[in-house]
Amino acid sequence: MALLDRLNDLAAAATTRANSAIETGKLNLKISTEERKITEFTLNIGDLMVDKLDAGETFDDEIMALYASIQAAREVIAAARDEINANRPAAEEVPSCPVCGAELAEHAKFCANCGAKVEEPSPQVVEAEVVPSTCANCGAELEPESKFCTQCGAKVETGPAPEESAE
């Protein structure tokens, strides 16, 4: 019987320790939640102060010194953004599929959209194709780069761009 009483005492003590650990965990979670709230409220106060400073209000010297640091950081950011924009290359031409017009991956040998074989671009100047402004079949006005007339369904015949005369 003494063994059974000892086991019951051990089980009761373990239950008490487990319940205590659970309560401690709950209290720690409550503390963490409230600390996060305080951090959020502090950030909100800071945002309100900066908004007031941006609007021209002045405060004590410590706050004004911190605000000067914010202004200096803003200037550094603006200069860095300007430099990024100045160094950004002009719009790069993205190669497209000659069959379906889909954008091609760099060094692609086949189009991912239609499977067409992609030829290496030649260094020669490619003659531009001119789409007529009206349908040869029905006379309807055509959208730029149309392949078919939207009114009669006729295939739009394209031709080479007219050569510019050197006068």
XYZ file of C-alpha atoms in Angstrom, residues 37-152:
116
model
C 1.353 46.093 -28.145
C 3.673 48.540 -26.374
C 6.142 48.343 -29.282
C 3.330 48.974 -31.777
C 1.972 51.899 -29.741
C 5.488 53.344 -29.457
C 5.929 53.133 -33.231
C 2.536 54.787 -33.726
C 3.560 57.630 -31.385
C 6.754 58.000 -33.405
C 4.804 58.098 -36.658
C 2.478 60.767 -35.247
C 5.452 62.835 -34.076
C 7.153 62.597 -37.471
C 3.912 63.588 -39.187
C 3.694 66.652 -36.925
C 7.357 67.491 -37.539
C 6.807 67.124 -41.294
C 3.890 69.545 -40.924
C 6.238 72.122 -39.384
C 5.653 71.696 -35.652
C 8.672 72.018 -33.382
C 9.468 70.166 -30.178
C 12.327 70.074 -27.659
C 15.959 69.880 -28.775
C 16.289 66.095 -28.375
C 13.319 65.412 -30.642
C 14.476 68.025 -33.153
C 17.950 66.386 -33.274
C 16.372 62.992 -33.952
C 14.173 64.562 -36.625
C 17.267 66.069 -38.273
C 18.688 62.526 -38.442
C 15.471 61.334 -40.093
C 15.700 64.164 -42.629
C 19.347 63.315 -43.382
C 18.416 59.647 -43.899
C 15.583 60.695 -46.232
C 18.063 62.741 -48.295
C 20.446 59.774 -48.547
C 17.545 57.554 -49.674
C 16.420 60.095 -52.285
C 19.969 60.441 -53.638
C 20.368 56.651 -53.831
C 17.057 56.315 -55.683
C 18.098 59.049 -58.114
C 21.379 57.236 -58.714
C 19.551 53.954 -59.331
C 17.297 55.663 -61.872
C 20.250 57.377 -63.546
C 22.153 54.092 -63.840
C 19.156 52.089 -65.032
C 19.681 51.142 -68.672
C 17.199 52.295 -71.251
C 14.388 49.870 -71.868
C 16.091 46.741 -73.053
C 14.618 44.930 -75.979
C 13.236 41.596 -74.907
C 13.448 38.976 -77.629
C 10.124 37.592 -78.787
C 9.034 34.512 -80.691
C 8.849 35.082 -84.444
C 5.795 32.804 -84.642
C 3.554 33.739 -81.704
C 5.212 36.888 -80.334
C 5.649 35.505 -76.790
C 8.578 36.774 -74.739
C 11.551 34.432 -75.032
C 13.819 33.354 -72.207
C 17.450 34.389 -72.564
C 19.345 32.030 -74.894
C 16.162 30.060 -75.686
C 16.390 27.750 -78.675
C 12.636 27.053 -78.690
C 9.604 29.133 -77.689
C 8.048 28.056 -74.382
C 4.625 29.179 -75.634
C 4.328 27.574 -79.083
C 7.432 25.405 -79.398
C 8.741 27.183 -82.498
C 12.470 26.952 -83.117
C 14.176 30.250 -82.401
C 16.891 31.233 -84.840
C 19.913 33.158 -83.663
C 19.330 36.818 -84.511
C 21.436 37.958 -87.384
C 23.389 41.155 -87.032
C 21.698 42.500 -90.162
C 18.946 45.070 -90.013
C 15.559 43.412 -90.413
C 13.133 45.092 -92.771
C 9.994 46.287 -91.049
C 6.684 44.883 -92.210
C 3.981 47.424 -92.822
C 0.397 46.658 -91.935
C -2.010 48.542 -94.190
C -4.418 50.888 -92.435
C -7.478 49.471 -94.227
C -8.549 45.977 -95.216
C -7.904 45.202 -98.902
C -11.005 42.987 -98.945
C -13.715 45.151 -97.323
C -12.054 48.535 -96.688
C -12.575 48.438 -92.893
C -10.050 50.232 -90.721
C -7.449 47.840 -89.291
C -5.929 47.845 -85.832
C -2.131 48.249 -85.768
C -0.359 44.879 -86.092
C -3.607 43.131 -87.152
C -3.202 39.770 -88.803
C -6.872 39.453 -89.753
C -9.632 41.973 -90.419
C -12.099 42.217 -87.533
C -14.974 42.965 -89.951
C -14.652 40.364 -92.702
